[in-house]
C-alpha cells in the first residue's frame, strides 16, 4: 500500500506541476517562426531545413496556426480543427515532419491556438462537422454569442431561422467571424478535444492563445487544466501591466496560475525608450519587472502585428533593433525573438543568447539598475543574488570608464549595446557560439577572471588544453577554418588550466555570391546628399529610404515609416535593380544612419550613412565617385572646366563646389 500511495502521490504532483502555466526558473528562448504573409519563409519544409541552425539557440518555436482556413491565410480565420491540415504553410505530413525534426534537435513547438472566434463554412452560423477518433464534433448556431458582431449576427439568424446562444460574449467582441460562447458545454468539449489533438497527436508542446481579451480568462485556465500543456502563453494585448497581470491571475484553477502572457508592457517600454530617444524609459513597469509575475512574462520587442508596416496604426521599432534584442535577451522572463530580427541579425542574436545561457539567466532571475540617463541604460542581472551579466544599451561608450575591469569583462558589443560577464566566473569564453556557419570565422577569446595577467590556452582538435597548448592573450582573435572544429579554451593561471569552455563548429564553404560593381549611371551631383541601393531580386516593391541623425533626430525622410520612395536608376550588371535616394531639404548636418526597405519589409539592418554610399542588403559596398560619361565636346581643350552636368563653366561663373577638369573631379573652395 505504501508503494501505491507514493506512486499516486508522485503522479498527482507531476500533473499539477505540468499545469502551472509556465515552467519555473525556465532558461529557454523562443523564436516566432513567422511574420505577416511569411508563407515562403515559414513553410514547414523551409523551417525544417533550419533545425540545425536554430538548435542550441532556441528552445521553443512558435508556429503559425496550422489548420486549413479555406484559402491563403495566416490562420486567424481558422476553419478546420481536426480533419484538414493542408494549410498555407504546407500539408499535414510536412507539419508532422517539422515538429518531429525540431523535437529531435531539442526544440519544442508552440501551436497558435485561435478559439476566440471561428470562420463559418457556408453561411454565418454553419461550421465544419469533423470526426476524430470516432467522435464527431460540430459547433452549432447556439455556440455563437448573442451579441456577436454588435447584434448583426442575431438579426441575420432571426431572419433566416437560426437561434444563437442566449449568453453574451464573456470578453471583447470582434467583428468579422463568429465569436464563440465559451460558457457552452459543446464549445468546451470541442476546444478540449482540439487541444488534445494538437498536443498528443500532432506533437505540439504548448499553446499560444490568440486574442484572449475576447473571452474570460477562466476558460484558458480550464482548457489548460484539461490538456496539461508544457507551455501556455496568452496574447492579452494591453500596455497596462496591471491589466495583463489580472488576466494571468484570471487563469487560475484551484488557485494555480495556468498560463503565461506576452509582455506587451515590456514591448512598449522598449519602443518608448527607442522612439522617444530616452533610455530611462526601460525602467517602466512590465510583467518582467514584477518579481511575483516574471515567471509568466514572455517578453518580445516586435511581433507580426506590431511590425505589420502596411497599417499606419502600427508602430514598428525601425532603429536600434539590435539594442532592443540585446536588452530583452539579457533580462528575466522568457524572450521571444521575432523572425525578421533573427533573419537580419542571426550571428549577433545567437551570440546574445549564448551569453545569456552562459550566465545562467532564467525567467525568474533578478536584476538591479547599474546606471541610467536619457543616453544610456545599464542593468546587472543576477542568479541566486549573484551578479551574472551586465547589459548596457544606448551610448555604451559613455559608460565604459565607469565599469570596473576588475569586476567585469566585455564579451559582446555592437551599435548601442554591450554585454559584460563578471570576472568572478573564472572561465574562458569565445564570442562565437557553437553551430554551423558559412565561410571561415573569426573568434574572439576572453579570459573572464580577476587574476591579472591570466593567459588563455586552446586546442582545435577536441583535446583538453594544457599549460603547453597554444597560448593567447585575452581579447585575441583566432580563425576557425572550413570543416569541423572542436575548440577548447581554458584559463592558464599559475601554470594550471581551469575554466575550460568547449565549442563545436561546422564551417561550410561559402556560397558563390553575386558579383557587385557600381554601375556608371550612379552619379552624385554637386552639393547633393544621397545614397544608392542595389535591391535583391526578391525585393519587387518600391524601395523606400529611412534616414536619421544621431539619437534619432532629425529624421530626413518624412518621419513616417517606411520613409521616402527612392528613384529607380536602372539595372546593375548582375541583374539587380539600383535605386537612389536624395535629400531634398536644406542640410545643417548629414544623416548618421540609414535603412532601405522593400516598401517597408523586408528591410536592411541599421546602416551607417555615407554620402554617395552604394549599399546592398549586406551593407555599404562602396562610395560613388564616378561621373557621367563625358560628351565629345568635353574633350576639346583639356584645360576647360565643366560642371557635373557637362556644361562648360567660365572662370567668372566658378563658385565653391565640384567640377570636371582634364576628365577628373576637382574641388573649388
XYZ file of C-alpha atoms in Angstrom:
669
model
C 0.000 0.000 0.000
C 2.820 2.392 0.795
C 4.337 1.905 -2.673
C 0.980 2.536 -4.348
C 0.403 5.656 -2.263
C 3.847 7.010 -3.188
C 3.287 6.345 -6.885
C -0.106 8.034 -6.873
C 1.255 10.984 -4.929
C 4.106 11.395 -7.419
C 1.665 11.229 -10.319
C -0.529 13.910 -8.741
C 2.474 16.160 -8.152
C 3.690 15.635 -11.741
C 0.325 16.501 -13.287
C -0.021 19.536 -11.009
C 3.446 20.817 -11.941
C 2.674 20.350 -15.655
C -0.349 22.619 -15.315
C 1.432 25.622 -13.823
C 1.184 27.886 -16.864
C 4.920 28.146 -17.476
C 7.889 26.175 -16.108
C 9.606 27.609 -13.050
C 13.134 29.008 -13.496
C 12.858 28.468 -17.243
C 16.069 29.240 -19.124
C 14.877 28.793 -22.701
C 14.399 31.267 -25.551
C 11.552 31.275 -28.090
C 11.576 32.151 -31.787
C 8.441 33.434 -33.502
C 8.672 31.451 -36.727
C 6.563 33.736 -38.901
C 5.523 37.267 -39.793
C 2.578 38.557 -41.825
C 2.367 36.761 -45.176
C 5.532 34.747 -44.477
C 4.180 31.830 -46.500
C 7.555 31.143 -48.117
C 9.855 31.724 -45.134
C 7.542 29.847 -42.753
C 6.698 26.892 -44.985
C 7.019 23.724 -42.932
C 9.728 22.314 -45.222
C 11.714 25.574 -45.139
C 11.627 25.718 -41.341
C 12.550 22.051 -41.062
C 15.759 22.685 -43.017
C 16.749 25.287 -40.423
C 16.652 22.889 -37.476
C 20.446 22.641 -37.226
C 20.825 26.406 -37.412
C 18.207 27.018 -34.707
C 19.353 24.238 -32.371
C 21.303 25.379 -29.338
C 19.977 28.922 -29.617
C 16.210 28.451 -29.498
C 14.330 26.073 -27.233
C 10.814 26.925 -28.410
C 9.488 27.590 -31.918
C 6.111 29.324 -32.199
C 4.454 28.247 -35.433
C 1.581 29.931 -37.272
C -1.888 28.398 -36.930
C -1.558 25.154 -38.857
C -5.104 24.151 -39.861
C -6.809 24.733 -43.195
C -8.670 28.040 -43.415
C -10.339 27.615 -46.783
C -7.751 29.591 -48.718
C -4.485 31.502 -48.415
C -4.364 32.710 -44.838
C -2.162 33.399 -41.825
C -4.604 31.242 -39.863
C -6.551 33.754 -37.836
C -9.723 32.887 -39.734
C -9.464 29.275 -38.565
C -11.894 26.791 -40.071
C -10.806 23.164 -39.623
C -9.551 21.884 -36.278
C -9.229 18.117 -36.752
C -9.641 16.913 -40.312
C -7.778 19.239 -42.689
C -4.183 20.352 -42.182
C -3.361 21.370 -45.736
C -2.603 24.977 -44.853
C -0.842 27.930 -46.462
C 2.384 26.683 -44.847
C 2.320 23.086 -46.068
C 0.462 19.827 -45.587
C -0.020 17.677 -42.516
C 2.787 15.270 -43.401
C 5.220 18.173 -43.684
C 3.954 19.674 -40.413
C 4.444 16.420 -38.530
C 7.931 16.052 -40.001
C 8.814 19.580 -38.884
C 7.591 19.040 -35.327
C 9.446 15.724 -35.102
C 12.671 17.177 -36.525
C 12.618 20.115 -34.133
C 11.920 17.847 -31.177
C 14.941 15.735 -32.139
C 17.073 18.901 -32.029
C 15.803 19.899 -28.592
C 13.330 22.486 -29.891
C 9.719 22.262 -28.744
C 6.949 23.700 -30.891
C 4.181 26.057 -29.803
C 0.828 25.942 -31.615
C -1.034 29.138 -32.422
C -4.492 28.455 -30.991
C -7.382 30.582 -32.272
C -10.505 29.808 -30.241
C -11.953 33.260 -29.598
C -13.735 33.056 -32.938
C -14.170 30.669 -35.828
C -14.729 31.004 -39.543
C -18.078 29.774 -40.830
C -18.311 27.129 -43.555
C -21.216 28.230 -45.751
C -23.334 30.847 -44.025
C -22.968 32.899 -40.871
C -23.530 30.032 -38.431
C -22.649 26.775 -40.204
C -19.343 25.185 -39.133
C -17.469 22.043 -40.264
C -18.585 18.655 -38.999
C -15.383 16.740 -38.175
C -14.843 13.223 -36.868
C -11.746 12.423 -34.810
C -11.112 9.040 -33.164
C -14.697 8.015 -33.764
C -16.213 11.138 -32.211
C -17.960 13.752 -34.353
C -17.503 17.387 -33.367
C -19.670 20.201 -34.745
C -20.357 23.683 -33.456
C -23.923 24.905 -33.782
C -25.517 28.311 -34.183
C -26.277 28.158 -30.451
C -22.500 28.216 -29.820
C -22.293 31.791 -31.144
C -22.653 34.560 -28.543
C -25.894 36.527 -28.623
C -24.174 39.888 -29.214
C -21.827 38.719 -31.996
C -20.860 41.485 -34.437
C -22.747 44.032 -32.353
C -26.048 42.239 -32.915
C -25.774 41.892 -36.698
C -25.428 38.118 -36.467
C -28.548 37.801 -34.325
C -30.530 39.901 -36.800
C -29.379 37.677 -39.654
C -30.054 34.481 -37.663
C -33.584 35.542 -36.772
C -34.335 36.388 -40.396
C -33.005 33.009 -41.561
C -34.450 30.680 -38.932
C -31.407 30.166 -36.684
C -31.024 30.614 -32.937
C -27.887 31.936 -31.244
C -26.759 31.383 -27.677
C -28.665 33.279 -25.020
C -25.339 34.282 -23.472
C -23.432 37.449 -24.293
C -19.698 37.467 -25.008
C -17.547 36.985 -21.899
C -14.866 39.292 -23.327
C -14.354 41.891 -26.017
C -16.277 41.407 -29.251
C -14.666 41.250 -32.669
C -16.406 41.781 -35.989
C -15.536 39.545 -38.903
C -16.052 35.986 -37.673
C -18.317 34.330 -35.176
C -17.350 34.874 -31.545
C -17.713 31.598 -29.647
C -19.698 31.186 -26.449
C -17.205 29.608 -24.066
C -19.922 29.019 -21.473
C -21.335 26.430 -23.923
C -20.673 22.831 -22.933
C -20.370 21.930 -26.631
C -17.742 24.619 -27.239
C -15.778 23.499 -24.188
C -15.895 19.847 -25.259
C -14.677 20.636 -28.789
C -11.929 23.006 -27.628
C -10.584 20.460 -25.146
C -10.581 17.744 -27.807
C -8.859 20.135 -30.241
C -6.103 20.965 -27.749
C -5.640 17.279 -27.038
C -5.238 16.653 -30.770
C -2.628 19.412 -31.096
C -0.636 18.179 -28.109
C -0.991 14.409 -28.131
C -1.412 13.699 -31.842
C 0.479 16.396 -33.756
C 3.081 16.710 -31.007
C 2.969 20.383 -30.060
C 4.449 21.057 -26.611
C 2.308 24.066 -25.827
C -0.102 26.728 -26.951
C -0.097 30.396 -27.832
C -3.671 31.587 -27.337
C -4.749 34.277 -29.791
C -6.865 37.277 -28.760
C -7.546 36.202 -25.185
C -9.233 39.535 -24.468
C -12.158 38.090 -26.414
C -13.281 35.649 -23.703
C -12.928 35.278 -19.966
C -9.512 34.189 -18.682
C -11.083 31.385 -16.653
C -11.655 29.376 -19.834
C -7.984 29.413 -20.784
C -7.399 28.092 -17.273
C -9.985 25.348 -17.709
C -8.642 24.288 -21.098
C -5.057 24.100 -19.853
C -6.034 22.205 -16.724
C -7.679 19.641 -19.006
C -4.894 19.388 -21.626
C -1.773 19.983 -19.463
C 0.492 21.728 -21.978
C 4.124 22.246 -21.020
C 3.860 25.872 -22.117
C 0.954 28.279 -22.446
C 1.055 31.969 -23.334
C -1.874 34.293 -23.985
C -1.991 37.308 -26.288
C -3.529 39.815 -23.910
C -2.754 42.903 -25.992
C -2.566 45.708 -23.434
C 0.237 48.055 -22.441
C -1.001 48.265 -18.848
C 0.958 45.843 -16.673
C -1.823 45.574 -14.085
C -4.328 44.552 -16.760
C -2.078 41.780 -18.065
C -1.372 40.511 -14.541
C -5.113 40.457 -13.853
C -5.553 38.209 -16.887
C -2.785 35.888 -15.682
C -4.484 35.638 -12.303
C -7.794 35.050 -14.060
C -6.485 31.764 -15.492
C -6.130 30.218 -12.042
C -7.622 26.803 -11.363
C -7.580 25.678 -7.725
C -5.601 28.877 -7.066
C -2.843 27.836 -9.510
C -1.959 30.073 -12.474
C -2.463 28.196 -15.755
C -0.858 30.465 -18.368
C 1.864 32.982 -19.051
C 1.198 36.112 -21.121
C 3.061 38.053 -23.763
C 4.609 41.044 -22.034
C 3.134 43.867 -24.114
C 4.074 46.398 -21.395
C 7.721 45.350 -21.823
C 7.463 45.773 -25.576
C 6.076 49.285 -25.169
C 8.784 50.294 -22.683
C 11.408 49.324 -25.260
C 9.541 51.098 -28.069
C 9.116 54.250 -25.983
C 12.781 54.270 -24.988
C 13.958 53.970 -28.583
C 11.379 56.066 -30.375
C 11.479 58.710 -27.638
C 15.289 58.705 -27.509
C 15.135 58.269 -23.744
C 16.677 55.047 -22.455
C 15.475 55.648 -18.879
C 12.021 54.549 -20.035
C 13.300 50.973 -19.900
C 12.572 51.212 -16.175
C 8.819 51.468 -16.829
C 6.578 48.788 -15.360
C 6.143 45.479 -17.157
C 5.311 41.891 -16.275
C 9.025 41.114 -16.338
C 9.759 43.908 -13.849
C 7.477 42.343 -11.217
C 9.281 39.570 -9.325
C 5.959 37.910 -8.483
C 4.928 37.551 -12.128
C 8.107 37.482 -14.239
C 7.953 33.692 -14.426
C 4.866 34.244 -16.601
C 6.335 37.050 -18.746
C 7.068 36.132 -22.362
C 8.973 39.222 -23.448
C 9.266 40.475 -27.023
C 10.207 43.667 -28.853
C 8.342 43.020 -32.117
C 5.801 40.569 -33.490
C 3.747 40.012 -36.614
C 1.105 42.535 -35.526
C 3.234 45.367 -34.143
C 5.599 45.101 -37.119
C 2.944 44.990 -39.852
C 4.034 48.068 -41.733
C 1.162 48.342 -44.202
C -1.039 49.569 -41.368
C -0.266 53.140 -40.296
C -1.723 52.427 -36.856
C 1.129 50.044 -36.068
C 4.354 51.267 -34.540
C 7.340 49.142 -35.523
C 10.723 49.780 -33.969
C 12.681 50.907 -37.007
C 16.088 51.544 -35.473
C 18.201 50.090 -32.678
C 16.519 46.731 -33.156
C 19.763 45.024 -32.144
C 19.923 47.044 -28.927
C 16.268 46.192 -28.272
C 17.020 42.479 -28.637
C 20.169 42.787 -26.539
C 18.198 44.259 -23.653
C 15.438 41.649 -23.933
C 17.839 38.709 -24.158
C 19.726 39.837 -21.061
C 16.675 40.231 -18.845
C 14.449 37.796 -16.920
C 11.234 36.446 -18.412
C 11.229 34.176 -21.455
C 12.414 36.144 -24.511
C 10.654 35.638 -27.850
C 12.724 36.745 -30.853
C 10.873 37.969 -33.943
C 11.612 36.046 -37.134
C 12.638 39.111 -39.139
C 15.111 40.164 -36.464
C 16.607 36.676 -36.495
C 16.866 36.777 -40.280
C 18.585 40.174 -40.173
C 20.969 39.511 -37.265
C 21.477 35.744 -36.836
C 25.095 35.840 -35.640
C 24.532 38.708 -33.197
C 21.359 37.232 -31.691
C 22.959 33.800 -31.493
C 25.857 35.332 -29.551
C 23.474 37.191 -27.211
C 21.544 34.018 -26.422
C 24.811 32.153 -25.814
C 25.913 34.819 -23.330
C 22.515 34.635 -21.621
C 22.803 30.877 -21.253
C 26.427 31.067 -20.100
C 25.308 33.473 -17.388
C 22.504 31.077 -16.415
C 19.728 33.667 -16.641
C 16.205 32.284 -16.243
C 12.671 33.606 -16.346
C 12.872 34.291 -12.612
C 16.312 35.878 -12.319
C 16.564 39.213 -10.527
C 18.251 42.448 -11.518
C 19.234 45.906 -10.347
C 19.953 49.130 -12.172
C 23.622 49.980 -12.590
C 23.452 53.363 -14.358
C 20.862 55.249 -16.354
C 20.127 58.540 -18.036
C 18.455 59.527 -21.271
C 21.539 58.488 -23.266
C 22.057 55.006 -21.812
C 20.664 52.334 -19.525
C 22.506 49.520 -17.753
C 21.252 46.657 -15.593
C 23.044 43.982 -13.592
C 21.196 40.672 -13.889
C 21.587 38.201 -11.036
C 21.111 34.486 -10.454
C 20.574 33.452 -6.839
C 21.502 37.030 -5.911
C 24.923 36.703 -7.591
C 25.917 39.082 -10.384
C 25.921 37.204 -13.695
C 25.616 39.704 -16.548
C 25.828 43.458 -17.109
C 23.882 44.762 -20.090
C 24.349 48.292 -21.433
C 22.183 49.841 -24.154
C 22.316 53.296 -25.700
C 25.541 55.276 -25.659
C 27.727 52.451 -24.365
C 30.931 54.478 -24.754
C 29.728 56.984 -22.158
C 29.663 54.223 -19.524
C 32.848 52.405 -20.473
C 35.069 54.235 -17.967
C 32.641 53.607 -15.074
C 32.711 49.814 -15.450
C 35.401 48.168 -13.335
C 37.617 45.825 -15.367
C 38.418 44.071 -12.100
C 34.773 43.089 -11.830
C 33.545 42.843 -15.424
C 34.844 41.665 -18.809
C 33.200 42.809 -22.019
C 32.288 39.810 -24.185
C 29.925 41.287 -26.800
C 29.318 44.721 -28.259
C 27.686 46.411 -31.220
C 25.723 49.506 -32.147
C 24.172 50.735 -28.895
C 24.669 47.547 -26.874
C 27.316 45.726 -24.838
C 27.406 42.613 -22.635
C 29.804 42.051 -19.726
C 30.337 38.889 -17.700
C 31.622 39.026 -14.087
C 35.272 38.187 -13.553
C 34.174 36.028 -10.611
C 33.061 33.392 -13.151
C 36.718 32.399 -13.725
C 36.154 30.892 -17.115
C 37.376 31.146 -20.673
C 34.933 32.484 -23.247
C 34.621 32.604 -27.030
C 32.252 35.071 -28.668
C 31.281 32.662 -31.472
C 28.727 30.122 -30.170
C 28.781 26.522 -31.284
C 26.967 25.936 -34.547
C 27.067 25.758 -38.320
C 28.455 28.723 -40.255
C 29.361 29.638 -43.813
C 32.946 30.633 -44.595
C 35.861 30.781 -42.173
C 35.017 32.537 -38.898
C 36.848 34.883 -36.564
C 36.538 34.088 -32.854
C 37.464 36.470 -30.056
C 38.713 34.750 -26.900
C 38.274 36.293 -23.455
C 39.615 35.459 -20.023
C 36.750 36.032 -17.584
C 38.810 36.355 -14.415
C 40.072 38.959 -11.965
C 43.544 37.420 -11.960
C 45.920 39.905 -13.539
C 47.982 38.582 -16.428
C 45.928 35.424 -16.866
C 46.515 33.783 -20.218
C 44.378 31.544 -22.367
C 45.359 28.186 -23.802
C 43.405 26.435 -26.513
C 43.209 23.463 -28.842
C 41.207 22.956 -32.023
C 41.272 19.163 -32.200
C 38.959 18.399 -29.292
C 41.720 17.602 -26.796
C 41.801 19.258 -23.393
C 44.160 22.248 -23.295
C 47.222 22.024 -21.081
C 49.843 24.501 -19.954
C 51.840 23.662 -23.080
C 48.940 24.231 -25.520
C 48.815 27.234 -27.823
C 48.595 30.418 -25.765
C 46.641 33.601 -26.398
C 46.071 36.841 -24.552
C 42.559 37.816 -23.507
C 40.961 39.622 -26.430
C 42.936 37.723 -29.047
C 41.205 36.628 -32.230
C 41.696 33.256 -33.915
C 40.358 31.872 -37.191
C 38.189 28.776 -37.490
C 38.663 27.252 -40.971
C 36.139 25.357 -43.072
C 35.391 21.847 -41.876
C 34.582 20.546 -38.404
C 36.426 22.026 -35.430
C 36.117 21.457 -31.705
C 37.620 24.439 -29.913
C 38.542 24.053 -26.264
C 39.864 27.121 -24.478
C 40.869 27.423 -20.843
C 42.369 29.841 -18.341
C 46.061 29.444 -17.579
C 46.774 30.714 -14.065
C 49.934 29.741 -12.160
C 50.640 27.111 -14.809
C 47.286 25.449 -14.096
C 44.393 25.214 -16.567
C 40.851 25.849 -15.345
C 37.539 27.175 -16.576
C 37.728 25.303 -19.888
C 34.931 26.048 -22.354
C 34.120 23.870 -25.369
C 32.729 24.982 -28.748
C 31.825 22.773 -31.708
C 31.842 24.370 -35.175
C 30.862 23.167 -38.602
C 32.132 25.659 -41.174
C 30.742 25.288 -44.677
C 32.374 26.534 -47.862
C 30.975 29.972 -48.703
C 28.355 30.046 -51.398
C 29.134 31.899 -54.579
C 27.976 35.460 -54.145
C 26.618 37.695 -56.882
C 29.368 39.994 -58.083
C 28.645 43.600 -57.233
C 30.002 46.552 -59.187
C 28.894 50.167 -59.007
C 27.153 50.998 -62.307
C 28.274 54.029 -64.313
C 24.815 55.585 -64.084
C 25.262 56.225 -60.352
C 26.213 59.892 -60.023
C 26.496 62.275 -57.071
C 25.622 65.754 -58.256
C 27.175 68.945 -56.966
C 26.176 69.572 -53.351
C 23.917 66.523 -53.281
C 23.269 64.381 -50.192
C 22.290 60.953 -51.459
C 22.717 57.200 -51.276
C 22.280 54.286 -53.677
C 20.779 50.861 -53.034
C 21.119 47.683 -55.068
C 17.983 45.698 -54.254
C 17.862 41.883 -54.131
C 15.836 40.310 -56.928
C 13.169 39.260 -54.398
C 12.511 42.903 -53.448
C 9.931 43.708 -56.105
C 8.255 46.724 -54.466
C 9.263 50.372 -54.491
C 12.413 50.804 -52.425
C 11.909 53.185 -49.516
C 14.586 55.015 -47.544
C 14.578 55.879 -43.831
C 17.417 58.136 -42.649
C 18.034 59.819 -39.305
C 20.610 61.689 -37.261
C 22.420 60.867 -34.045
C 19.986 59.987 -31.281
C 17.124 59.534 -33.716
C 16.645 63.100 -34.853
C 16.309 64.838 -37.117
C 14.589 62.445 -39.496
C 15.498 63.140 -43.114
C 12.777 61.018 -44.739
C 9.477 62.447 -43.586
C 9.256 60.830 -40.159
C 6.615 58.257 -41.151
C 7.802 54.707 -41.748
C 8.881 53.421 -44.218
C 10.105 56.847 -45.290
C 10.594 58.279 -48.763
C 10.411 56.472 -52.090
C 13.707 56.124 -53.925
C 14.187 56.703 -57.650
C 14.830 53.701 -59.881
C 18.010 54.378 -61.861
C 18.489 51.168 -63.807
C 19.822 47.617 -63.618
C 23.255 46.622 -62.355
C 25.441 44.174 -64.343
C 24.317 41.327 -62.032
C 20.654 41.969 -62.871
C 19.665 43.704 -59.634
C 17.788 46.997 -59.789
C 19.563 50.090 -58.452
C 17.721 52.898 -56.647
C 18.764 56.350 -55.463
C 17.634 58.455 -52.530
C 18.352 62.192 -52.461
C 17.661 64.556 -49.578
C 15.567 67.454 -50.862
C 15.746 69.861 -47.918
C 18.364 72.215 -46.536
C 21.071 70.459 -44.548
C 22.912 71.608 -41.465
C 24.209 68.099 -40.724
C 24.090 64.914 -42.771
C 22.307 61.730 -41.602
C 24.154 59.323 -39.358
C 22.143 56.155 -40.101
C 20.071 54.818 -42.993
C 17.726 51.900 -43.772
C 16.438 50.677 -47.123
C 13.314 48.547 -47.340
C 11.061 46.793 -49.835
C 8.230 49.297 -49.280
C 8.539 48.563 -45.560
C 9.523 44.893 -45.439
C 11.957 43.260 -45.686
C 14.478 45.876 -44.652
C 18.227 46.209 -44.268
C 19.937 46.489 -40.912
C 20.562 49.931 -39.429
C 23.453 51.097 -41.641
C 25.935 53.946 -41.047
C 25.228 56.704 -43.573
C 27.904 57.566 -46.122
C 27.143 60.326 -48.585
C 27.238 58.795 -52.049
C 27.313 55.361 -50.452
C 26.415 52.367 -52.616
C 24.577 49.855 -50.440
C 23.436 46.273 -50.861
C 21.306 44.268 -48.447
C 24.554 43.314 -46.679
C 25.549 46.946 -46.060
C 27.853 49.564 -47.553
C 29.631 48.208 -50.626
C 31.468 51.330 -51.767
C 31.206 55.040 -52.437
C 30.135 56.529 -55.759
C 32.997 58.603 -57.160
C 32.272 58.243 -60.867
C 30.750 60.905 -63.124
C 28.599 60.808 -66.204
C 30.463 59.840 -69.322
C 31.983 62.977 -70.846
C 30.433 64.128 -74.088
C 32.740 64.612 -77.102
C 32.656 68.354 -76.528
C 34.344 67.874 -73.170
C 37.441 66.533 -74.847
C 38.013 69.868 -76.548
C 40.563 71.918 -74.644
C 41.574 69.822 -71.680
C 42.124 72.904 -69.568
C 38.421 73.787 -69.706
C 36.226 73.390 -66.618
C 32.787 71.745 -66.649
C 30.074 71.218 -64.016
C 28.794 67.741 -63.173
C 26.045 68.056 -65.777
C 28.663 68.531 -68.515
C 28.211 72.288 -69.036
C 31.326 74.374 -69.680
C 31.917 76.969 -66.968
C 33.732 80.278 -67.409
C 36.100 81.364 -64.668
C 33.697 84.147 -63.764
C 30.976 81.564 -63.073
C 33.015 79.430 -60.685
C 31.609 79.003 -57.203
C 32.697 76.633 -54.425
C 31.885 73.063 -55.467
C 32.957 70.027 -57.507
C 33.840 70.385 -61.211
C 35.490 68.414 -64.017
C 38.879 69.394 -65.439
C 41.095 67.171 -67.576
C 38.489 64.429 -67.157
C 38.921 64.458 -63.363
C 36.918 65.852 -60.481
C 38.311 68.979 -58.838
C 37.137 70.812 -55.747
C 36.844 74.605 -55.858
C 36.802 76.162 -52.358
